[in-house]
PDB file of C-alpha atoms and ligand atoms in Angstrom:
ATOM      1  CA  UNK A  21      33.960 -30.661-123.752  1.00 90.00           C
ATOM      2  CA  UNK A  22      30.839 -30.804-121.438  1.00 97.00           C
ATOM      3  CA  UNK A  23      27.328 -29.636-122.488  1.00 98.00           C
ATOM      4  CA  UNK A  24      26.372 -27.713-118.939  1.00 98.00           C
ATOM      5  CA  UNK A  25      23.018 -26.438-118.582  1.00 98.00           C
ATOM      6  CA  UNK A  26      21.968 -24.245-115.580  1.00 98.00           C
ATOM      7  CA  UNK A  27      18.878 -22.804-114.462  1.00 98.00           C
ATOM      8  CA  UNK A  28      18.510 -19.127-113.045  1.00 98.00           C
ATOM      9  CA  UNK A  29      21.555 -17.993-114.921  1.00 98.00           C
ATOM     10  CA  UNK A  30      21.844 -14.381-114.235  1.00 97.00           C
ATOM     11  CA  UNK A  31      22.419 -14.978-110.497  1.00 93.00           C
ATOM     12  CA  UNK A  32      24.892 -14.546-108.704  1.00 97.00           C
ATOM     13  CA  UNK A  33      26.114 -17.860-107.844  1.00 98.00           C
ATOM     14  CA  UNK A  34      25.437 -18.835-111.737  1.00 98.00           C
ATOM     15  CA  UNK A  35      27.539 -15.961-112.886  1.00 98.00           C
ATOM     16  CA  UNK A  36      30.692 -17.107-110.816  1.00 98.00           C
ATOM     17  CA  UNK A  37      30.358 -20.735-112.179  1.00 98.00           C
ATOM     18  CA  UNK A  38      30.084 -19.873-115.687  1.00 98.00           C
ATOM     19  CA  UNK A  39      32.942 -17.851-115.154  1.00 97.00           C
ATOM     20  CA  UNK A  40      34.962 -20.973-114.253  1.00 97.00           C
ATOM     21  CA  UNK A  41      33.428 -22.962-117.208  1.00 97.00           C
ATOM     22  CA  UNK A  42      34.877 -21.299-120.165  1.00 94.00           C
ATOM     23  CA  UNK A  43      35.896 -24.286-122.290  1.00 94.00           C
ATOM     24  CA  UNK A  44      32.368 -26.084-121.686  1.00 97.00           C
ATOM     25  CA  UNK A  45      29.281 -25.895-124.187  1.00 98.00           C
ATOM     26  CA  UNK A  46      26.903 -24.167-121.603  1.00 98.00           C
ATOM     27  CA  UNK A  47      23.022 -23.440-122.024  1.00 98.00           C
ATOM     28  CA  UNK A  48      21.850 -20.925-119.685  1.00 98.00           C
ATOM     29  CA  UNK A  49      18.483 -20.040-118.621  1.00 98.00           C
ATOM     30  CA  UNK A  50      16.790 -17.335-117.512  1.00 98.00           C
ATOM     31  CA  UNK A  51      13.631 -15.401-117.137  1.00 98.00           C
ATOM     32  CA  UNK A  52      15.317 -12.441-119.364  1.00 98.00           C
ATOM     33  CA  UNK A  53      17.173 -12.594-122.646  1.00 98.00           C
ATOM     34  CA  UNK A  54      18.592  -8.985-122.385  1.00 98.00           C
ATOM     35  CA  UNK A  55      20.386  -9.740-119.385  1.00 98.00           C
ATOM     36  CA  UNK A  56      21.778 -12.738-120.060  1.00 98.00           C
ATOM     37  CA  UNK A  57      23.454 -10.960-122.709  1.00 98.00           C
ATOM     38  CA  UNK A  58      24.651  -8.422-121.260  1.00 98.00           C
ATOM     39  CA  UNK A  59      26.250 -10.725-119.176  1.00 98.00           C
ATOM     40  CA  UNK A  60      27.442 -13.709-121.200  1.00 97.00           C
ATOM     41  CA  UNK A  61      27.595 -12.377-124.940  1.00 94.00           C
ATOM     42  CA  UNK A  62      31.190 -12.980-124.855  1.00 92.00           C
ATOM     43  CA  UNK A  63      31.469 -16.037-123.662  1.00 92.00           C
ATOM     44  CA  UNK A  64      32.772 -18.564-126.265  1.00 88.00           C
ATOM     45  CA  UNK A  65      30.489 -21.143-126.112  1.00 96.00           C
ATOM     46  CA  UNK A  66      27.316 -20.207-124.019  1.00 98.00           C
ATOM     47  CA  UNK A  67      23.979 -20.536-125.659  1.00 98.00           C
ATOM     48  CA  UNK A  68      21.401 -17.980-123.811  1.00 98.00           C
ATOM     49  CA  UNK A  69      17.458 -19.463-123.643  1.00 98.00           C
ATOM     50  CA  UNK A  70      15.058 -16.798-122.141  1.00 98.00           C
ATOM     51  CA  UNK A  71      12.426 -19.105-120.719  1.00 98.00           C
ATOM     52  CA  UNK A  72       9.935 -19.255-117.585  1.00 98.00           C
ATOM     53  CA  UNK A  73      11.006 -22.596-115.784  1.00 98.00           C
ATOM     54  CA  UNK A  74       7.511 -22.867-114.501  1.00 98.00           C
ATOM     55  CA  UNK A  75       6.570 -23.398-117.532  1.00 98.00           C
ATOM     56  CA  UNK A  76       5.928 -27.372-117.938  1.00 97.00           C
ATOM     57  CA  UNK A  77       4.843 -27.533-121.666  1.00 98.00           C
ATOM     58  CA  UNK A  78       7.981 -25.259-122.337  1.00 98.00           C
ATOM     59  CA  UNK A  79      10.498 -27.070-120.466  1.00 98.00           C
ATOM     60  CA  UNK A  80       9.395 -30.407-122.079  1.00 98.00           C
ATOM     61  CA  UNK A  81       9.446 -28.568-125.425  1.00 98.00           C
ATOM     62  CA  UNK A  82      12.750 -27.081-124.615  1.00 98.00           C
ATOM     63  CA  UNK A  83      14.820 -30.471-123.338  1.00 98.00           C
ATOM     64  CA  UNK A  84      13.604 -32.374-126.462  1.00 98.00           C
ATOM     65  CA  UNK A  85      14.908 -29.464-128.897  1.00 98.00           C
ATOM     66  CA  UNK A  86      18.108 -29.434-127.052  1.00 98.00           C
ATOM     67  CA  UNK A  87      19.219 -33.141-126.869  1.00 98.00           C
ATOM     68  CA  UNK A  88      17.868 -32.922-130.628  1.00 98.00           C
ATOM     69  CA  UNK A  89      20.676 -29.963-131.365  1.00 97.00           C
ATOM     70  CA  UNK A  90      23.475 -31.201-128.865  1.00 98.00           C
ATOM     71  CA  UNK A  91      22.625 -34.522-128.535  1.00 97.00           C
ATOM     72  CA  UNK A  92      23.317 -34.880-125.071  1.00 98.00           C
ATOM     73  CA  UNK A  93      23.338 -32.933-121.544  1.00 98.00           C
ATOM     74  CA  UNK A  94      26.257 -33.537-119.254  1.00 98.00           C
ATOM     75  CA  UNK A  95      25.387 -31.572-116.768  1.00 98.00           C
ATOM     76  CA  UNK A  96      22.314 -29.983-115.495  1.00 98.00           C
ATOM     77  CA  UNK A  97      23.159 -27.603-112.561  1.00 98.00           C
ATOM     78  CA  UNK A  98      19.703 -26.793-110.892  1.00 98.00           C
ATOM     79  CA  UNK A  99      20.321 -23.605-109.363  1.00 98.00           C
ATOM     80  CA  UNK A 100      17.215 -20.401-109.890  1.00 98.00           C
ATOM     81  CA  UNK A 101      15.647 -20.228-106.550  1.00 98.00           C
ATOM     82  CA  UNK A 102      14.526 -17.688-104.235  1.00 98.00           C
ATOM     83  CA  UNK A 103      13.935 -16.549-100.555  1.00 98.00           C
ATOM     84  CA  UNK A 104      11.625 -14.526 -98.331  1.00 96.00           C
ATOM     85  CA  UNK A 105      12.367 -13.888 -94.861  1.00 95.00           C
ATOM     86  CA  UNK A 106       9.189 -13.031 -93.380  1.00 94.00           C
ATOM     87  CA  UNK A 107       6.978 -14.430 -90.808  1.00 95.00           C
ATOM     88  CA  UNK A 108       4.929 -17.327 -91.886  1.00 96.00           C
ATOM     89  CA  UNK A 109       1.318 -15.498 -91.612  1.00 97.00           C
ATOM     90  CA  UNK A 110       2.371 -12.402 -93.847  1.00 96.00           C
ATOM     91  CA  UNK A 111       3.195 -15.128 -96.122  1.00 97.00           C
ATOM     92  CA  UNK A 112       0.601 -14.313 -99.035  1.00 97.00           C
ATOM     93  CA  UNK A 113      -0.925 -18.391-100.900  1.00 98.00           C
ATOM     94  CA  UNK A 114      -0.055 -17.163-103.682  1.00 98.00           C
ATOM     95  CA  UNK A 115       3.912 -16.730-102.326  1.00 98.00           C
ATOM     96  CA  UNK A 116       3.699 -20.207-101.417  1.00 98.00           C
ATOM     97  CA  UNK A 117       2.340 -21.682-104.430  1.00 98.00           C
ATOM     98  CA  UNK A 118       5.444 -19.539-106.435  1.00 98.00           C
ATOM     99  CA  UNK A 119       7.738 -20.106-104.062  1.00 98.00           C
ATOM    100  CA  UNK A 120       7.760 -23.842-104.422  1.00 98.00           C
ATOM    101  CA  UNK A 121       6.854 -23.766-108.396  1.00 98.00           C
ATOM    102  CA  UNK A 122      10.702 -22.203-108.827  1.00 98.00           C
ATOM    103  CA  UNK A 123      12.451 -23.811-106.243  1.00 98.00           C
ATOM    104  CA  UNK A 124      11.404 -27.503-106.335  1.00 98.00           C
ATOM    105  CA  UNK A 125       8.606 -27.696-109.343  1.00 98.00           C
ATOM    106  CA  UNK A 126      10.823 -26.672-111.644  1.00 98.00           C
ATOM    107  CA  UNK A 127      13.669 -28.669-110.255  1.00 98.00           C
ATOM    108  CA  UNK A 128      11.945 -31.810-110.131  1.00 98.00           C
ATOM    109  CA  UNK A 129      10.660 -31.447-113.650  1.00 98.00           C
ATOM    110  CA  UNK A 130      13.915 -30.303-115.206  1.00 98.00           C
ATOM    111  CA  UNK A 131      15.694 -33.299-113.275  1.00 98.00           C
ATOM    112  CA  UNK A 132      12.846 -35.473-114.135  1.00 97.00           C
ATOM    113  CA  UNK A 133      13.194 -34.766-118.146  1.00 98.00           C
ATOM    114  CA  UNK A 134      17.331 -34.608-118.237  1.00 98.00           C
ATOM    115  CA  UNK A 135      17.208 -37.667-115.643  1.00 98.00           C
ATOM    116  CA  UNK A 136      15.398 -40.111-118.094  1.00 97.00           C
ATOM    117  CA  UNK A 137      17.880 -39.278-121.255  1.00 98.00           C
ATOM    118  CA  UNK A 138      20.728 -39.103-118.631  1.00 98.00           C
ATOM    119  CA  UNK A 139      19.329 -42.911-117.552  1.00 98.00           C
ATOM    120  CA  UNK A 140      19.449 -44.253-121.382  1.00 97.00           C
ATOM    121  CA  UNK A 141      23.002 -43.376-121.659  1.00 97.00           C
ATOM    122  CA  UNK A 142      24.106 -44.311-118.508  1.00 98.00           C
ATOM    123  CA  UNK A 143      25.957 -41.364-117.935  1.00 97.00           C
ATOM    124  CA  UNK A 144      25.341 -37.653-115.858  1.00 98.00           C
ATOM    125  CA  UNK A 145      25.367 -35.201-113.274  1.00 98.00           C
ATOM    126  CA  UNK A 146      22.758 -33.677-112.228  1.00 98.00           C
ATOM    127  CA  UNK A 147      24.176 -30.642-109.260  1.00 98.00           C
ATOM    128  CA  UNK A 148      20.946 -29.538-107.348  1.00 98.00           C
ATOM    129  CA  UNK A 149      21.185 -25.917-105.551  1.00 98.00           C
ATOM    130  CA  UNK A 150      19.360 -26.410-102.394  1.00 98.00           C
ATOM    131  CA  UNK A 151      20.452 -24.226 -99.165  1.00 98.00           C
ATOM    132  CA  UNK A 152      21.801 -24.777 -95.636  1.00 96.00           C
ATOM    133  CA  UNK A 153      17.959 -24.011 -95.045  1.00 96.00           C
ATOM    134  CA  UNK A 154      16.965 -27.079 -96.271  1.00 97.00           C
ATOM    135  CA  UNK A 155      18.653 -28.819 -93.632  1.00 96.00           C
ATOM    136  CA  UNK A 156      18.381 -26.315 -90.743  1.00 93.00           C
ATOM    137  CA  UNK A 157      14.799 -24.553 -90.721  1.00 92.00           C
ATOM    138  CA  UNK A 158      14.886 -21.565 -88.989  1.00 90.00           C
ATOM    139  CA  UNK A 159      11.975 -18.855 -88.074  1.00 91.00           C
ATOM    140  CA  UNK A 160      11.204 -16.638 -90.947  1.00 93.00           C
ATOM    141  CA  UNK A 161      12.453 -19.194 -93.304  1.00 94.00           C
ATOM    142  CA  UNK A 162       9.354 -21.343 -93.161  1.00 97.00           C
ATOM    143  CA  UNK A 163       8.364 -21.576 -96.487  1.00 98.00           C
ATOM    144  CA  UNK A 164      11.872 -20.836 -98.270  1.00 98.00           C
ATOM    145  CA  UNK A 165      12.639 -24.154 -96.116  1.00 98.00           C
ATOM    146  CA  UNK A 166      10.246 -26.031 -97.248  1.00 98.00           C
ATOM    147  CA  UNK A 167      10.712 -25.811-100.763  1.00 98.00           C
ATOM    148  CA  UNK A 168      14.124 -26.770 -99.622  1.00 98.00           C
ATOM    149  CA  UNK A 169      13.470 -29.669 -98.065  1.00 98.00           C
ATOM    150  CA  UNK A 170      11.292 -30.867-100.800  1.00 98.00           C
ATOM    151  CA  UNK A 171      14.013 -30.254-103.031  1.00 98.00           C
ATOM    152  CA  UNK A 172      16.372 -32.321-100.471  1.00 98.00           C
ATOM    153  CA  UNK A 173      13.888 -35.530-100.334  1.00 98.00           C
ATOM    154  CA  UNK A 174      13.572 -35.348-104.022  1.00 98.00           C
ATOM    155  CA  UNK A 175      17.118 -35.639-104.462  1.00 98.00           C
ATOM    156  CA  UNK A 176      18.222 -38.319-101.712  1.00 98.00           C
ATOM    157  CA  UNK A 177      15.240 -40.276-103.512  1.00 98.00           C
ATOM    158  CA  UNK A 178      17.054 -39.489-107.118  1.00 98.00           C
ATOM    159  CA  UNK A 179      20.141 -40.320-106.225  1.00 98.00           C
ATOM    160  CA  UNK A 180      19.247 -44.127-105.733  1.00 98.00           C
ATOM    161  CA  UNK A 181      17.059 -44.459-108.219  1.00 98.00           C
ATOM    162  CA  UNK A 182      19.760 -43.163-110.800  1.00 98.00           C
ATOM    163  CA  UNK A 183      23.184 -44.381-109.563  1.00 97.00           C
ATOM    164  CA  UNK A 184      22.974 -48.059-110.647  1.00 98.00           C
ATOM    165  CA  UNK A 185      22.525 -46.132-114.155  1.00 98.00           C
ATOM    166  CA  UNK A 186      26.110 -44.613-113.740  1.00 98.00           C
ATOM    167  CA  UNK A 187      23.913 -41.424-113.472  1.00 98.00           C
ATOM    168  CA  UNK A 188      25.007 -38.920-109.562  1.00 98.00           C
ATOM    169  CA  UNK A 189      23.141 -36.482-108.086  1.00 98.00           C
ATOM    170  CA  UNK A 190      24.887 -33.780-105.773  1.00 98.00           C
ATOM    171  CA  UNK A 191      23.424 -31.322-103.419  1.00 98.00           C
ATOM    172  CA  UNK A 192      24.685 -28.461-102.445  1.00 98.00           C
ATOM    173  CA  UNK A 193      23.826 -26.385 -99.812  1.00 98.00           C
ATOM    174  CA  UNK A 194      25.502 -23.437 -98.529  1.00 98.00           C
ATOM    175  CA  UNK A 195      24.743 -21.096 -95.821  1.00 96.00           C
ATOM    176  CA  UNK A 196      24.421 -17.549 -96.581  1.00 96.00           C
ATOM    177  CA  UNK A 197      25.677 -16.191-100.009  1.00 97.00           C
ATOM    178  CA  UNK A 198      27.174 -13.292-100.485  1.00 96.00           C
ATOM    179  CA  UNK A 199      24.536 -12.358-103.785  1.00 96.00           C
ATOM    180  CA  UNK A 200      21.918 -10.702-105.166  1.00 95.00           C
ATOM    181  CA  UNK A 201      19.107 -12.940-103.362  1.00 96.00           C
ATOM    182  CA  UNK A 202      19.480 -11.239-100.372  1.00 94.00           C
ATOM    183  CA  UNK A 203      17.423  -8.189-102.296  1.00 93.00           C
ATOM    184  CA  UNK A 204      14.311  -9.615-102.168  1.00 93.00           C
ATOM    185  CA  UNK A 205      14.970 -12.216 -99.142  1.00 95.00           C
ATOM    186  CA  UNK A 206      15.819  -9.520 -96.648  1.00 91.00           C
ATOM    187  CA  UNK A 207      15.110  -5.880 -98.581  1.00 93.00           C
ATOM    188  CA  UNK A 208      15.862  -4.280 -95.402  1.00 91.00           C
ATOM    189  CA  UNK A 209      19.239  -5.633 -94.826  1.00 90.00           C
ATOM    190  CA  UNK A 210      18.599  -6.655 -91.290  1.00 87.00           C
ATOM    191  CA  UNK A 211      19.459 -10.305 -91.546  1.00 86.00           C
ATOM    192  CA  UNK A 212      22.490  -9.389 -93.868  1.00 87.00           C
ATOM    193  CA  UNK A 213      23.814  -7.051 -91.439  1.00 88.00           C
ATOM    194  CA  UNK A 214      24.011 -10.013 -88.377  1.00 85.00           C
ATOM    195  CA  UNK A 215      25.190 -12.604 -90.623  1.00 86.00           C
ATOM    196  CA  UNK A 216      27.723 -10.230 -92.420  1.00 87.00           C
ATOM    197  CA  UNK A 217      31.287 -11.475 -90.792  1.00 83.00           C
ATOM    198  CA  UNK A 218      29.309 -15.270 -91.718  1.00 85.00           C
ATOM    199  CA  UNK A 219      29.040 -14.401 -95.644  1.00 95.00           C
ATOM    200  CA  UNK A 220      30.227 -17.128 -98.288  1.00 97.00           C
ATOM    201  CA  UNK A 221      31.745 -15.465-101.168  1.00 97.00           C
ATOM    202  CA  UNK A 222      29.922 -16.408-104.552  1.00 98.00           C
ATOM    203  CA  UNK A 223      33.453 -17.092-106.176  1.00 98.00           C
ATOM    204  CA  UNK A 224      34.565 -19.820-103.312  1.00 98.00           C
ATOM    205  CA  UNK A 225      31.445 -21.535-103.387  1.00 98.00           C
ATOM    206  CA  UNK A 226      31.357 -21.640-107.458  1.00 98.00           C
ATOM    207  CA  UNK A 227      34.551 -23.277-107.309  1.00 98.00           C
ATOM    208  CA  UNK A 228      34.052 -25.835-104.944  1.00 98.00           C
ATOM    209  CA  UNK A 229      30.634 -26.816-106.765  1.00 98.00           C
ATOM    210  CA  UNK A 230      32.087 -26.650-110.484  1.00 98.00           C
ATOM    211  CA  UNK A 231      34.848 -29.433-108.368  1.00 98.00           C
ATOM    212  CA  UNK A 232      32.285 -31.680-107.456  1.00 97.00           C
ATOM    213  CA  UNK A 233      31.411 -32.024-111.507  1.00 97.00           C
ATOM    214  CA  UNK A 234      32.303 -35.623-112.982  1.00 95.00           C
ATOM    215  CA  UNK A 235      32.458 -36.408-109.480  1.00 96.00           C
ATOM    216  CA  UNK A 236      30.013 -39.222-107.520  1.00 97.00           C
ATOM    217  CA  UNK A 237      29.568 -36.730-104.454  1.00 97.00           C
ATOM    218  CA  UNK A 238      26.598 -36.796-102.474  1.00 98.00           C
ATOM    219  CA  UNK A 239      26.242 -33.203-101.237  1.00 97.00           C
ATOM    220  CA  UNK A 240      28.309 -30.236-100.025  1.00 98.00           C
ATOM    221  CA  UNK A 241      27.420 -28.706 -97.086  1.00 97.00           C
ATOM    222  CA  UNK A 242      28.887 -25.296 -96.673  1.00 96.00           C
ATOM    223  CA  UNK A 243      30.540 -23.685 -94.505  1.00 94.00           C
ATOM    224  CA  UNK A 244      32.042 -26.301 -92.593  1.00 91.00           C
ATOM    225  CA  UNK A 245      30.835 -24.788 -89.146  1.00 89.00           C
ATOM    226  CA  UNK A 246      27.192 -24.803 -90.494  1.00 90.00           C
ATOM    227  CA  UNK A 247      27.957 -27.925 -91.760  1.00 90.00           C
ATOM    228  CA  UNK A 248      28.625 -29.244 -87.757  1.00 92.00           C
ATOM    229  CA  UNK A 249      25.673 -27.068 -86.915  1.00 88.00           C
ATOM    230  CA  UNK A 250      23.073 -29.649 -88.810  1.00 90.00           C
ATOM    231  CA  UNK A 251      24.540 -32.169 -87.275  1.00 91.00           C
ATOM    232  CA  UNK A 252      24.143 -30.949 -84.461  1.00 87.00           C
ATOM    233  CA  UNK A 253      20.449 -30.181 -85.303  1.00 88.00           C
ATOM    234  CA  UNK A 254      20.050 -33.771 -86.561  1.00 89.00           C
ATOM    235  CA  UNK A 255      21.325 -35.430 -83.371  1.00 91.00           C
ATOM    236  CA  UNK A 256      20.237 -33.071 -80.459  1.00 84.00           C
ATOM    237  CA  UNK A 257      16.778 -31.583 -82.530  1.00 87.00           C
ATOM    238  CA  UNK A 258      14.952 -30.151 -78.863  1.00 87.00           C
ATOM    239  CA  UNK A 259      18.503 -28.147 -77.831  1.00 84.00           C
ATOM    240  CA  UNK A 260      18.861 -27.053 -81.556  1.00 81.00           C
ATOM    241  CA  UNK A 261      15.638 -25.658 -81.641  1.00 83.00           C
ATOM    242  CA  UNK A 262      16.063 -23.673 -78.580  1.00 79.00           C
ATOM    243  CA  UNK A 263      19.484 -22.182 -79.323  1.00 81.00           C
ATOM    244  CA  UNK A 264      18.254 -21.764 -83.232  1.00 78.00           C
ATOM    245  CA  UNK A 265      15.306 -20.039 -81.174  1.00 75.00           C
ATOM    246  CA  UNK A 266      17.000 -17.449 -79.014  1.00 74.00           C
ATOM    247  CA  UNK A 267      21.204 -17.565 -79.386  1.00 68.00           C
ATOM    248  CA  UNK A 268      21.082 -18.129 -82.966  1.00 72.00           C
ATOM    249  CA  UNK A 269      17.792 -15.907 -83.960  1.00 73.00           C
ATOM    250  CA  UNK A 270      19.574 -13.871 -86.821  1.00 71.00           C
ATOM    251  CA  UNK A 271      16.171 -13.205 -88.789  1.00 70.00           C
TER     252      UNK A 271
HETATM  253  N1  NAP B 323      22.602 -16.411-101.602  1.00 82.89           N
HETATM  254  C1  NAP B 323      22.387 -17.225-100.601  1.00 82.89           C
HETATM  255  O1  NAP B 323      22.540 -16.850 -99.442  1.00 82.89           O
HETATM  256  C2  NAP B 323      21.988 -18.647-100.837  1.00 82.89           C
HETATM  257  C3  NAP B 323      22.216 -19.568 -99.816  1.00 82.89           C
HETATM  258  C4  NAP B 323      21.855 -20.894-100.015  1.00 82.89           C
HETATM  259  C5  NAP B 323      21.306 -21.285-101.205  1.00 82.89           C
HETATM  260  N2  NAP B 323      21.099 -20.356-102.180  1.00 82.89           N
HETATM  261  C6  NAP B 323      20.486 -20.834-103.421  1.00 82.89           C
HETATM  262  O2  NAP B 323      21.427 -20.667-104.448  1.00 82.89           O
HETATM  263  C7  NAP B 323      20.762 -20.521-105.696  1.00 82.89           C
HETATM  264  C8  NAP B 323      21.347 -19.329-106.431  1.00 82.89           C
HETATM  265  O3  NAP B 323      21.063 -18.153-105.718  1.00 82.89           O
HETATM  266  P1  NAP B 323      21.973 -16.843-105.728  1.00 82.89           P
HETATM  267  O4  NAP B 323      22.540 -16.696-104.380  1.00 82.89           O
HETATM  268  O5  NAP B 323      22.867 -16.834-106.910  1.00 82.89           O
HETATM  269  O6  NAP B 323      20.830 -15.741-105.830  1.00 82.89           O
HETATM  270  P2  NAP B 323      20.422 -14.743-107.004  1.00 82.89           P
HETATM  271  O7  NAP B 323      21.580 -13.913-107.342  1.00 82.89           O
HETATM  272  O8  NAP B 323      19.161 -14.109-106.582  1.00 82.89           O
HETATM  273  O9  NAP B 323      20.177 -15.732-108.223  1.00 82.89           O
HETATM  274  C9  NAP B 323      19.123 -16.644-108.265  1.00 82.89           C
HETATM  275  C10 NAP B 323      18.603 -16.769-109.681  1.00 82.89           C
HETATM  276  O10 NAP B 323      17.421 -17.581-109.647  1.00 82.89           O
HETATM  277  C11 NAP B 323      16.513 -17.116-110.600  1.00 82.89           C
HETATM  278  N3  NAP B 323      15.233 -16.729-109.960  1.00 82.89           N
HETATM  279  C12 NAP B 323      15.050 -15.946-108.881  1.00 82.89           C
HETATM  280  N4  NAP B 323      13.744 -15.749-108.646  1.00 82.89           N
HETATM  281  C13 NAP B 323      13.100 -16.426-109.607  1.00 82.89           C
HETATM  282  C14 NAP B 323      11.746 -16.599-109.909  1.00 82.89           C
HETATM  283  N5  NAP B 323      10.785 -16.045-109.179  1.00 82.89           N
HETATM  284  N6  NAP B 323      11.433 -17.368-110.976  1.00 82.89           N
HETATM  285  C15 NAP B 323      12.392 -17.940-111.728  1.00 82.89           C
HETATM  286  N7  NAP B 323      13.712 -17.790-111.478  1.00 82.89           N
HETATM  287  C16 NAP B 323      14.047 -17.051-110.432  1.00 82.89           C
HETATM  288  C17 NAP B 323      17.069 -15.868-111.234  1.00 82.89           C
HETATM  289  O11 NAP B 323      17.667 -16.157-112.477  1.00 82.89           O
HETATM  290  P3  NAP B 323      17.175 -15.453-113.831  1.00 82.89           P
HETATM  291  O12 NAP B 323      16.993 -14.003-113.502  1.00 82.89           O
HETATM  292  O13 NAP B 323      18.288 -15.739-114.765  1.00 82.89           O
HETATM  293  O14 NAP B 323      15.899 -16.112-114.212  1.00 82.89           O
HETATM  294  C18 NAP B 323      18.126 -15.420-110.258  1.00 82.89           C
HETATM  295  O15 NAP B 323      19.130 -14.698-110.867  1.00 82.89           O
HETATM  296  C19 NAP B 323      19.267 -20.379-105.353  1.00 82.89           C
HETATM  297  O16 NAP B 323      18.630 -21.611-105.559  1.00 82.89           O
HETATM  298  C20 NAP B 323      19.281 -20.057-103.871  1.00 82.89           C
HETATM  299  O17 NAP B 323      18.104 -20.482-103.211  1.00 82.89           O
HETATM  300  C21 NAP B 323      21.442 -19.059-102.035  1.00 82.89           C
END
């Protein structure tokens, strides 16, 4: 049995991987007790930690309790995160500053505390939830991208530093989700609406990332066509940019 923990648990991407790790000692975080829950109080094994992953002091407070009670983390699936869709000058400082304390502060620390216990016993995953936009920025994405990227870098530069230690570190990044995130990404549903017949479905995705566990893969890229896309982006950046720009301009 695995000791899993994942940030951000009451999402909607979380929700569909615990449901696939049922025989699994999991500790899930989030910023609200209640809902967790609601939402996991019947799971078998699940251990439910209300805490604010922006928290440093906590999070350092909260890894050394843990590997005192269980010893050991397997797993640490790095997956709260957020979006906003918006034009980079309505973008408030104090959005930025947030935005990148959730989606790569908080990821970097976790994976910085779990990575050094992970190191001493030469054995761990460590599954970081990044986004198709950390590969591919597009307009109204600036800043959601950026954390993304940062998270990217940070990983890549993980990866090598922990692998001679037995330790892997996965990325995944999908496209477009099918969740919850979209509520505060896009609140008027405009983006949703032109990327509808595109939609991952939280349950596929869940299952190909909970595959990837015990595994030494690098990163999933999903779907496969967005997959091509970055590529594509990668090798031919000035023609990317201009169909990203115009053809592709779903935001
Ligand atoms: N949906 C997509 O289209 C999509 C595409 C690519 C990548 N992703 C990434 O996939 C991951 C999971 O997202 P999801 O699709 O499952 O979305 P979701 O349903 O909104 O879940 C994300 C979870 O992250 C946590 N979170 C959100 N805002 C937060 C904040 N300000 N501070 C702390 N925690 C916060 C929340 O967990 P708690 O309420 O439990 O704290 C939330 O339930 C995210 O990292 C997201 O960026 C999503």
């Amino acid at each position: 049995m695995s000791t899993i923990l994942i940030t951000g648990a009451s999402g909607g991407l979380a929700q569909e991987m615990v449901k696939l790790l049922q025989n699994d000692q999991l500790i899930l975080l989030g910023r609200n007790k209640e809902k967790l829950v609601q939402l996991y109080g019947n799971h078998p094994q699940a251990e439910l930690i209300e805490i604010d992953i922006t928290d440093v002091q906590a999070l350092e407070g909260l890894v050394a309790e843990l590997y005192q009670r269980y010893g050991k983390i397997d797993v640490l699936i790095n997956n709260a995160g957020y979006g906003i869709f918006e034009d980079f000058d309505k973008i408030s400082n104090q959005d930025i500053h947030q935005m990148f304390e959730v989606n790569t502060f908080a990821l970097m620390n976790l994976s910085r505390l779990v990575a050094s216990r992970m190191k001493e016993m030469r054995k761990g995953y460590i599954i970081n939830i990044v986004s198709m936009a950390g590969l591919i920025a597009t307009a109204k994405s600036s800043l959601y991208s950026a954390t993304k990227f940062a998270a990217i870098g940070f990983s890549n530069a993980l990866r090598l530093e922990l692998m001679p230690y037995g330790v892997y570190v996965t990325t995944v990044n999908p496209g477009p989700i099918r969740t919850g995130f979209f509520d505060q990404a896009d609140p008027d549903g405009t983006y949703l609406k032109s990327v509808d017949r595109f939609l991952l479905e939280p349950d596929a995705v869940a299952q190909k990332i909970v595959k990837t566990i015990g595994k030494n893969k690098r990163e999933l890229n999903l779907p496969i066509l967005l997959n091509l896309a970055h590529k594509f982006y990668s090798l031919f950046p000035k023609l990317a940019d201009k169909l990203a720009g115009e053809t592709f301009n779903y935001k």
